[in-house]
XYZ file of C-alpha atoms in Angstrom:
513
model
C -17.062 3.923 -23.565
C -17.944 4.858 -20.108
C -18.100 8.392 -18.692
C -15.937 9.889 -15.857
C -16.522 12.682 -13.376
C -13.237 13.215 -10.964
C -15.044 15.049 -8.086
C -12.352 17.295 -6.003
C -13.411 16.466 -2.258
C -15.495 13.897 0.076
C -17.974 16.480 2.101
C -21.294 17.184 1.092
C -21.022 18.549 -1.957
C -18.571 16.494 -3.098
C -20.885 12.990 -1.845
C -24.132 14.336 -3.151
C -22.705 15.115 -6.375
C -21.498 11.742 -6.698
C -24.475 10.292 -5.464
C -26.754 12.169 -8.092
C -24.786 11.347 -11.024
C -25.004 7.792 -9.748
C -28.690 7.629 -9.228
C -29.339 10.049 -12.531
C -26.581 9.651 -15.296
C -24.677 6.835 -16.789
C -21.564 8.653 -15.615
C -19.279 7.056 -13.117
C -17.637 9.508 -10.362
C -14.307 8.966 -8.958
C -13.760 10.994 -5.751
C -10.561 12.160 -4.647
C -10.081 13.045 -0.976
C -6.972 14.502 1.213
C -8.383 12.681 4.460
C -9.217 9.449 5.587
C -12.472 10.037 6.109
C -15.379 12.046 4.784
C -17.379 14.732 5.739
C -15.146 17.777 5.175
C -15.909 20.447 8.304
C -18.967 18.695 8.557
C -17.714 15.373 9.728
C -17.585 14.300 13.579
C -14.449 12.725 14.796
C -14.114 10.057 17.510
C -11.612 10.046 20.396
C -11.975 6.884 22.452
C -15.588 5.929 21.664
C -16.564 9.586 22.005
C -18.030 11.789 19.262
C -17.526 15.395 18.359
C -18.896 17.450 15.478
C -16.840 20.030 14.307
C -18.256 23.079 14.036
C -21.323 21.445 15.005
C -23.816 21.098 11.819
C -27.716 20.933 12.550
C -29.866 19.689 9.874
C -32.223 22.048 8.559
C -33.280 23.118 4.842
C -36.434 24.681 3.281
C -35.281 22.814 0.603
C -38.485 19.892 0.448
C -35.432 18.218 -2.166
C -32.870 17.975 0.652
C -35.171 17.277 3.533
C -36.284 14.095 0.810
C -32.490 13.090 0.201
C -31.637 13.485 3.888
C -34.393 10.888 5.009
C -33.654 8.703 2.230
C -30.553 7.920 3.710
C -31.596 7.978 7.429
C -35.464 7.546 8.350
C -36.840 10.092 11.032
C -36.975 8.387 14.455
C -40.395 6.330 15.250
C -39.590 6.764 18.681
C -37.680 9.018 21.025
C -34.016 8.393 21.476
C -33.012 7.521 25.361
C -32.633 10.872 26.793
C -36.120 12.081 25.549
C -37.317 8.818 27.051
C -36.087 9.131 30.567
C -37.168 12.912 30.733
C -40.472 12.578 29.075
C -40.131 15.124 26.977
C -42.174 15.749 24.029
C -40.588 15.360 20.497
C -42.721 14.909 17.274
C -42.042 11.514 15.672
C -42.374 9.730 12.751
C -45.372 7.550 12.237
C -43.739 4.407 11.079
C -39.865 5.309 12.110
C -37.468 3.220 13.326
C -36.770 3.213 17.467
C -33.235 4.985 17.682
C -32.416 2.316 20.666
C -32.958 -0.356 18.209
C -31.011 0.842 15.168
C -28.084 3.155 14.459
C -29.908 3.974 10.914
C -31.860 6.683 12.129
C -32.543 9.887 12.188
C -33.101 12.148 15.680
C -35.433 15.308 16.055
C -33.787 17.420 18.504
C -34.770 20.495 19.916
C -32.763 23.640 19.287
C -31.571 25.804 22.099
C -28.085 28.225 21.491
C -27.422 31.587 23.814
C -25.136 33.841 24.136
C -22.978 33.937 27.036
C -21.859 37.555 27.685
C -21.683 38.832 31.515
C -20.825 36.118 33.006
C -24.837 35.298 32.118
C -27.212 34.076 29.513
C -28.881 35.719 26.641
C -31.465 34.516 24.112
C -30.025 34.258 20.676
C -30.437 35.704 18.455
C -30.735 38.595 20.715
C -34.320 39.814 21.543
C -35.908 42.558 23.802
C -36.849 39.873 26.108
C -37.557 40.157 29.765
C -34.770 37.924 30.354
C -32.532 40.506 28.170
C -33.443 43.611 30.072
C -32.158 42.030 33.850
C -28.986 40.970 32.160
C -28.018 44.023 30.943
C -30.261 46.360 33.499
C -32.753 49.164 32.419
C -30.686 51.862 31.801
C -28.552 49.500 28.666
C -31.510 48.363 27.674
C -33.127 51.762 26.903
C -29.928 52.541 25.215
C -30.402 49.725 22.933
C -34.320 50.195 22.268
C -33.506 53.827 21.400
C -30.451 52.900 19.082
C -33.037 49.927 17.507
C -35.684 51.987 16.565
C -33.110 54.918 15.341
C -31.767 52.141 13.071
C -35.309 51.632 11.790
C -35.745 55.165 10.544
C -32.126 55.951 9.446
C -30.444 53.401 7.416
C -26.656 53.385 6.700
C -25.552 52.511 2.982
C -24.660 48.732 3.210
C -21.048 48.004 2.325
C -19.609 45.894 5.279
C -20.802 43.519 7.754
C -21.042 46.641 10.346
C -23.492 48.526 8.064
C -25.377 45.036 7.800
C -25.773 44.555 11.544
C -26.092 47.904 12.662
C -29.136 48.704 10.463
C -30.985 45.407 11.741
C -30.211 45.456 15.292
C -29.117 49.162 16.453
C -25.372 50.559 17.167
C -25.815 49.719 20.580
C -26.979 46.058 20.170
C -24.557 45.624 17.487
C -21.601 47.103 19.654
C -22.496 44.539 23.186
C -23.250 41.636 21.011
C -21.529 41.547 17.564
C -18.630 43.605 17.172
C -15.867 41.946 19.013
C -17.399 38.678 18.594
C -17.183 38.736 14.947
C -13.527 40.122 15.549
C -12.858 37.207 17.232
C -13.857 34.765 14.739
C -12.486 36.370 11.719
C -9.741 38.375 13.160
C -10.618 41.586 11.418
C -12.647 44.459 12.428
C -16.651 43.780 10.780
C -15.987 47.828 9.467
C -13.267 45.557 6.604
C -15.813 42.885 6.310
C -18.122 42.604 3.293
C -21.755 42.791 3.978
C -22.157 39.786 1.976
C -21.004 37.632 4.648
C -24.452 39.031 6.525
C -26.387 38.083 3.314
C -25.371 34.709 3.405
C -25.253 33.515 7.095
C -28.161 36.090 8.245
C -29.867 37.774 5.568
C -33.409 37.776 6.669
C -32.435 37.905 10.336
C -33.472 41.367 12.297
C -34.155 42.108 15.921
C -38.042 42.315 15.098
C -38.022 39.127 13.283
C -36.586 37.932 16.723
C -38.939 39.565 18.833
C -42.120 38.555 16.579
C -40.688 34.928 16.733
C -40.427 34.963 20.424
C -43.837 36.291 20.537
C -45.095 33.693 17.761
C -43.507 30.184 18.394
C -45.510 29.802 21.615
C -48.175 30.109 20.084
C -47.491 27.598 17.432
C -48.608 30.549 14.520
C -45.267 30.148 12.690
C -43.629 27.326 11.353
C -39.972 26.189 10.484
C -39.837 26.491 7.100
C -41.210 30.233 7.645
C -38.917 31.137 9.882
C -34.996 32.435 9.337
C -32.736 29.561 9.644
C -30.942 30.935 12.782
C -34.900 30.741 14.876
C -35.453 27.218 14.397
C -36.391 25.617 17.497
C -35.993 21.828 16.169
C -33.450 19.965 13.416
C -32.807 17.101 12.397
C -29.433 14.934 13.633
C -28.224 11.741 12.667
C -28.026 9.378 15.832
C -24.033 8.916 15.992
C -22.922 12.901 14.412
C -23.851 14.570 11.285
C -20.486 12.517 9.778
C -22.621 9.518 10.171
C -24.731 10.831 7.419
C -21.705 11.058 4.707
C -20.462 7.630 5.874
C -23.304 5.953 4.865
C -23.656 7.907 1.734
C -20.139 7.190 0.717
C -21.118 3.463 1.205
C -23.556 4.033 -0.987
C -22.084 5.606 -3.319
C -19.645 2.047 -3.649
C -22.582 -0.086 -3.369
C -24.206 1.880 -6.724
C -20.370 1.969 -8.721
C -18.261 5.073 -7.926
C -15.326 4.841 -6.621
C -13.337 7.131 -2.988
C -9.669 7.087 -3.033
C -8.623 8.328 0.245
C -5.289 10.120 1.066
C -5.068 11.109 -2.122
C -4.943 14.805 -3.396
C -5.551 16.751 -6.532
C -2.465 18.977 -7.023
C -2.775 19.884 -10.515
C -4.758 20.230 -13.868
C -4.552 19.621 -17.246
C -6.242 22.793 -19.300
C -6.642 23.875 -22.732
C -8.512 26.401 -24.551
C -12.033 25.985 -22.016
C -11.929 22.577 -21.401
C -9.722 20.630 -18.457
C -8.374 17.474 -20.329
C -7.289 15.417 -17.040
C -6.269 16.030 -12.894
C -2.812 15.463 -11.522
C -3.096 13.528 -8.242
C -0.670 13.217 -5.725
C -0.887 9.481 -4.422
C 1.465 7.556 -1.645
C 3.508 6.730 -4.648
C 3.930 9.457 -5.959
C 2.127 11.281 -8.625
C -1.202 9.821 -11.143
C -2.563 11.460 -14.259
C -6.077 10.726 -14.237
C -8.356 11.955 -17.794
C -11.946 12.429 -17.421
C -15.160 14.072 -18.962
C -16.361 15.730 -16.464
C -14.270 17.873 -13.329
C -16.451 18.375 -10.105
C -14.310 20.955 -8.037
C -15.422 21.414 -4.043
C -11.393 22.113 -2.938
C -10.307 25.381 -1.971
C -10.410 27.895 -4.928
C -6.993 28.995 -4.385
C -6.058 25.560 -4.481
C -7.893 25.178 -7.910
C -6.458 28.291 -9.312
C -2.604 27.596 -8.495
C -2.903 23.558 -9.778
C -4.439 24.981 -13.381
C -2.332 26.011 -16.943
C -1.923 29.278 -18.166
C -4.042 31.058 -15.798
C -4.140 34.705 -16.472
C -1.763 36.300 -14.168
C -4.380 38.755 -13.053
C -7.172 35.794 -11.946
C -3.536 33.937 -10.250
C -3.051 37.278 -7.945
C -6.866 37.325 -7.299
C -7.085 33.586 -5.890
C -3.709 33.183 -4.286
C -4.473 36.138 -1.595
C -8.142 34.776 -1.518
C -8.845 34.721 2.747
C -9.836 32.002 4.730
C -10.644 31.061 8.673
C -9.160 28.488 10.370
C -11.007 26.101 13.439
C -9.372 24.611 16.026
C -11.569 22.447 18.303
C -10.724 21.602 21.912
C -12.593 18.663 23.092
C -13.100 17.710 26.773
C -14.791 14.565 28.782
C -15.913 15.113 31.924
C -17.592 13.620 34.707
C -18.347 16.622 36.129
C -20.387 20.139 34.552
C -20.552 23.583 36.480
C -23.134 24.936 33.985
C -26.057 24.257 35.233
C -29.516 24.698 33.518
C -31.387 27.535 34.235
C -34.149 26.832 31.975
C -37.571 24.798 32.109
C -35.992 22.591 29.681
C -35.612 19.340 31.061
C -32.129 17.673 30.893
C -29.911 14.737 32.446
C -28.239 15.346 35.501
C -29.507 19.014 35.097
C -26.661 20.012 32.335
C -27.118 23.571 30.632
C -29.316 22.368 27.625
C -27.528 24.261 24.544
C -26.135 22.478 21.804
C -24.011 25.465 21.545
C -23.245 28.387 23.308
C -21.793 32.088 21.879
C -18.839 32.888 24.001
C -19.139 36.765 24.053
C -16.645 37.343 26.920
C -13.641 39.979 26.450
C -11.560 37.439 28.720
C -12.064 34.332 26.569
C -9.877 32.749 23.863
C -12.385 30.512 22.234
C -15.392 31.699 20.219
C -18.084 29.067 20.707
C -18.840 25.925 23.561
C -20.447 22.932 22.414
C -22.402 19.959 24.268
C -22.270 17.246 22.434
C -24.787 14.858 24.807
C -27.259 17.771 23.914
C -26.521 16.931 20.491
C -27.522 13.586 21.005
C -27.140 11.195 23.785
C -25.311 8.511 21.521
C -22.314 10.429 21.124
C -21.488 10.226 24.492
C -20.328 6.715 26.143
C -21.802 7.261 29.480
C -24.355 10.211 28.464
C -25.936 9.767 32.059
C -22.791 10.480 34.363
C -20.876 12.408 31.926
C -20.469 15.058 29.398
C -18.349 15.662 25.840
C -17.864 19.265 25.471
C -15.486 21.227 23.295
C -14.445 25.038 22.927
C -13.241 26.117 19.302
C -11.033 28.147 18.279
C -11.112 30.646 14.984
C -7.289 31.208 13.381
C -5.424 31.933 10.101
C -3.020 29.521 9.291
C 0.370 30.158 10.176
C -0.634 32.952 12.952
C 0.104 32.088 16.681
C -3.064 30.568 17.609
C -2.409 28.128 14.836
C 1.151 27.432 15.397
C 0.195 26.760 18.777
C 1.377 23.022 19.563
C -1.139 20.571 20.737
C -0.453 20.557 24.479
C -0.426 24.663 24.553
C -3.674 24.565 22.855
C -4.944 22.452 25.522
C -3.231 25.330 28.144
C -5.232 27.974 26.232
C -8.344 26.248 26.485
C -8.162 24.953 30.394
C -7.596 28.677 30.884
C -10.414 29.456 29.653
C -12.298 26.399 31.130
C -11.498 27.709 34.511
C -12.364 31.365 33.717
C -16.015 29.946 32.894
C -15.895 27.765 36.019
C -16.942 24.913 33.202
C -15.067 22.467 35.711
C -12.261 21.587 37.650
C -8.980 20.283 35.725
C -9.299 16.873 38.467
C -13.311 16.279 36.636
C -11.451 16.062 32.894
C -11.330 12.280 31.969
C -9.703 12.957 28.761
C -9.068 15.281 25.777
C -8.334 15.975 22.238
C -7.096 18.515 19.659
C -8.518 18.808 16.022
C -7.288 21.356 13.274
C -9.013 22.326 10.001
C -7.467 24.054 7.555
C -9.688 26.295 5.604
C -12.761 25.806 7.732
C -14.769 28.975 6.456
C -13.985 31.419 3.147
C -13.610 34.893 4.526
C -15.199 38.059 2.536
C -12.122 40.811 2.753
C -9.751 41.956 1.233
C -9.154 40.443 -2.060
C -12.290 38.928 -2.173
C -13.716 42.130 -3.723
C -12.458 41.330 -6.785
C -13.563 37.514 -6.788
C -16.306 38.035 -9.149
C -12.671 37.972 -12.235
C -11.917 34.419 -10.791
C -15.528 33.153 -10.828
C -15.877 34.186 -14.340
C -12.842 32.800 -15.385
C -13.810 29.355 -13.732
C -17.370 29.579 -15.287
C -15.379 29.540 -19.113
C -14.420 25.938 -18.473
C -17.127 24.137 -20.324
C -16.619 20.787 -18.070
C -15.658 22.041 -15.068
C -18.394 22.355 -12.114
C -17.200 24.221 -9.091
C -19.371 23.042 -5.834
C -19.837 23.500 -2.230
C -18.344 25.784 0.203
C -14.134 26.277 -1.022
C -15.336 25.370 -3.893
C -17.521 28.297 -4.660
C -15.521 30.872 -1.442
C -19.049 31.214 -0.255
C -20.248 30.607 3.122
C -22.628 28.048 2.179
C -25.079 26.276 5.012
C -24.726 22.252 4.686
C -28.047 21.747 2.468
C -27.262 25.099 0.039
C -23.996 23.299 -0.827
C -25.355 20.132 -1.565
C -27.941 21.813 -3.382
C -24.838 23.094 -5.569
C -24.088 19.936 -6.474
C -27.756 18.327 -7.365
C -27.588 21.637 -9.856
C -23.955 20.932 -11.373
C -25.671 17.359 -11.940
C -28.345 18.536 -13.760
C -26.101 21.253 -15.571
C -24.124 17.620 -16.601
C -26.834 15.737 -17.521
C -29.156 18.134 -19.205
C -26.358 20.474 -20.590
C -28.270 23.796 -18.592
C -26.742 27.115 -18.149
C -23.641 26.759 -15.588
C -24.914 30.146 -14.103
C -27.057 28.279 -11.542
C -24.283 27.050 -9.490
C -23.364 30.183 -8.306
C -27.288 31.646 -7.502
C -27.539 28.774 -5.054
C -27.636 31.283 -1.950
C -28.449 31.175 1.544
C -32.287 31.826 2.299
C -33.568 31.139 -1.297
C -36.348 29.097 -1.816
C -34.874 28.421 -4.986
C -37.229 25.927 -7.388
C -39.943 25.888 -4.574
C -42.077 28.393 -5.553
């Protein structure tokens, strides 16, 4: 009789571990999936031929396993895509890759630039001693934050929350201009209430003398990616029509090879005794489906997971129904014309500012983060050469009054703020759109200390596998939460310690060494 894995969720985690078991096991997977579409927070939506990621997701691992799975799916570019091709610019290639202006199956190598905004001007990020840093913020801040640097290098505060983190890597003063209110902004809480294991997982090798050393370095082509932190990559990979592009066609796949994606569907309950789940309840357009199974693959929200399960301890119930999470709202905007001009040597069309992204660090500005898509890659954007797709986003907690704003005040908030940054002039927007994401990132306060009771209670279930990003609450990059899944596959297939799901952590080299 054949074998079934119900996998909770169509993003990456929730694909690769269907794909796996597919190209591995006998085992057929059955995803379930609240959208229409896949990709999770990593999938780019379309507003009249336009594309926009949200969040924005470069492709980078030092994972040699995902770089391999990633190319299987889309070969690296043989040629430059258009843009490069009109500037001239110089981006490494593969030998025998496809042209990206002769098929969409391809994969781009872009080159990475984010800053900070802050001042009304531009800093490097992450944020280095730079010559560039000193004029922005004038001699006498500078020495300030030098001083308050190399204090931090000699006196180290116990690490407990994110401030701790920050402060000992970069200084008080550094950390004050650049990261406190920032990281306020985006997680609405103070980085003093915010555990240090957020730092651990997004930055943990990052320091302001890795920066520096890596400014110094790079130049001189003496350091490579895969030995630098994650956030100092100067090139990534991108798939030619938006990192969703990439979970399309391995959802295709995944129907080409056997399993099955029921969209607009939702798991709402389980089936649970002793440590074993016997079947999922899902809520379908007509109503509601028992579906048994062998195997339960869980990437949904925790708290989600929790509340749907029988006879749950009341204790691990508390624990995962005040679990926090961050909202995203994205703002998206086409224009035909940009007032952020490029102040670089980077070569770009029409002149635009060259980030993919930009760190919005002012006091005076609602949205967190400004992204470029035509920077992103020059397919995304129907008339790339005469116009550009940006969008601001917006961090929020469900139910708060960012959230509950409607669409058109949303768009209010963020015209605001497009006309504090003198971005452009409301007569030069052709169009835009409003996209909301519930449980975008799993926050690390409050109740979250005590997560480690819910993780252990989840780990008793002998054939359930919890995956990803909501389904582990951890801040997960893209490739460290497929990676979650390629080990739940093995854990299936070769009946291996569960434990491994959870050690899959940002900035391992885990199984390379």
């Amino acid at each position: 009789m054949e074998k079934i894995a119900v996998i909770a969720g169509a993003g990456p985690a929730g694909l690769t571990a269907a794909y796996e078991l597919l190209k591995n096991t006998d085992i057929k997977p059955i995803i379930i999936e609240e959208l229409d579409s896949t990709g999770g927070i990593a999938r780019t939506v379309f507003h009249n031929g336009n594309g926009i990621d949200l969040g924005g997701h470069r492709l980078f691992s030092k994972s040699q396993l995902i770089l391999d799975l990633w190319e299987e799916l889309l070969p690296l570019q043989g040629k430059p895509p258009i843009d490069d091709k009109i500037l001239g610019r110089n981006i490494t290639v593969s030998e025998n890759g496809p042209d990206p202006d002769e098929t969409d199956i391809v994969m781009l190598k872009r080159k990475r630039l984010s800053r900070i905004y802050y001042l009304r001007k531009f800093f490097n990020y992450p944020i280095s001693l730079s010559l560039r840093t000193i004029l922005n913020m004038g001699l006498i801040r500078t020495a300030k934050s030098g001083f308050s640097y190399i204090k931090s290098c000699f006196i180290k505060r116990k690490e407990v929350t994110l401030e701790d983190f920050m402060i000992n890597r970069f200084g008080k003063v550094l950390y004050e201009t650049f990261f406190e209110k920032y990281t306020q902004k985006v997680w609405g809480l103070h980085p003093s209430r915010i555990s240090k294991e957020w730092g651990e997982q997004r930055i943990k090798g990052l320091s302001l003398s890795k920066a520096i050393i890596n400014a110094v370095l790079s130049p001189l082509h003496l350091i490579s990616n895969k030995q630098k932190e994650t956030s100092l990559i100067d090139e990534f990979f991108y798939p030619k029509f938006g990192c969703g592009q990439l979970w399309n066609i391995m959802a295709d796949k995944i129907i080409q090879m056997g399993g099955e994606i029921r969209f607009n569907q939702k798991v709402v309950g389980f089936k649970n005794s002793g440590n074993k789940i016997d079947a999922v309840i899902i809520q379908t357009g007509n109503g509601e489906e028992e579906l048994r199974a062998d195997y339960f693959v869980s990437s949904m929200p925790i708290k989600d997971l929790i509340c749907g399960m029988e006879n749950v301890p009341e204790n691990v119930q508390n624990i995962a129904k005040e679990l926090p999470y961050r909202d995203y709202i994205l703002a998206g905007f086409y224009l035909d014309k940009f007032n952020l001009k490029n102040n670089t040597k980077i070569k770009t069309i029409n002149d635009i500012c060259p980030d993919s992204w930009i760190y919005i660090q002012e006091d005076d500005i609602t949205a967190g983060r400004l992204q470029i898509m035509n920077n992103w890659s020059p397919y995304l954007v129907q008339d790339f050469k005469n116009k550009v797709f940006i969008s601001l986003e917006y961090f929020a907690t469900e139910g708060d009054e960012l959230w509950s704003k409607t669409e058109n005040e949303m768009l209010d908030i963020a015209l605001k703020d497009i006309k504090s940054l003198n971005l452009t002039e409301e007569e030069h927007i052709l169009d835009k759109v409003v996209v909301k994401v519930k449980k975008a990132y799993p926050a690390y306060f409050g109740i979250y200390s005590e997560f480690d009771t819910v993780k252990n209670y989840l780990k008793g279930f002998d054939n359930l596998f919890c995956i990803g990003r909501n389904g582990q609450h951890k801040y997960n990059n893209m490739d460290h939460s497929m990676l979650s899944a390629i080990e739940a596959v093995k854990c299936i297939k070769d009946g291996t310690d569960k434990n491994i799901l959870w050690e899959v952590n940002t900035e391992k080299e885990y199984h390379e060494g």
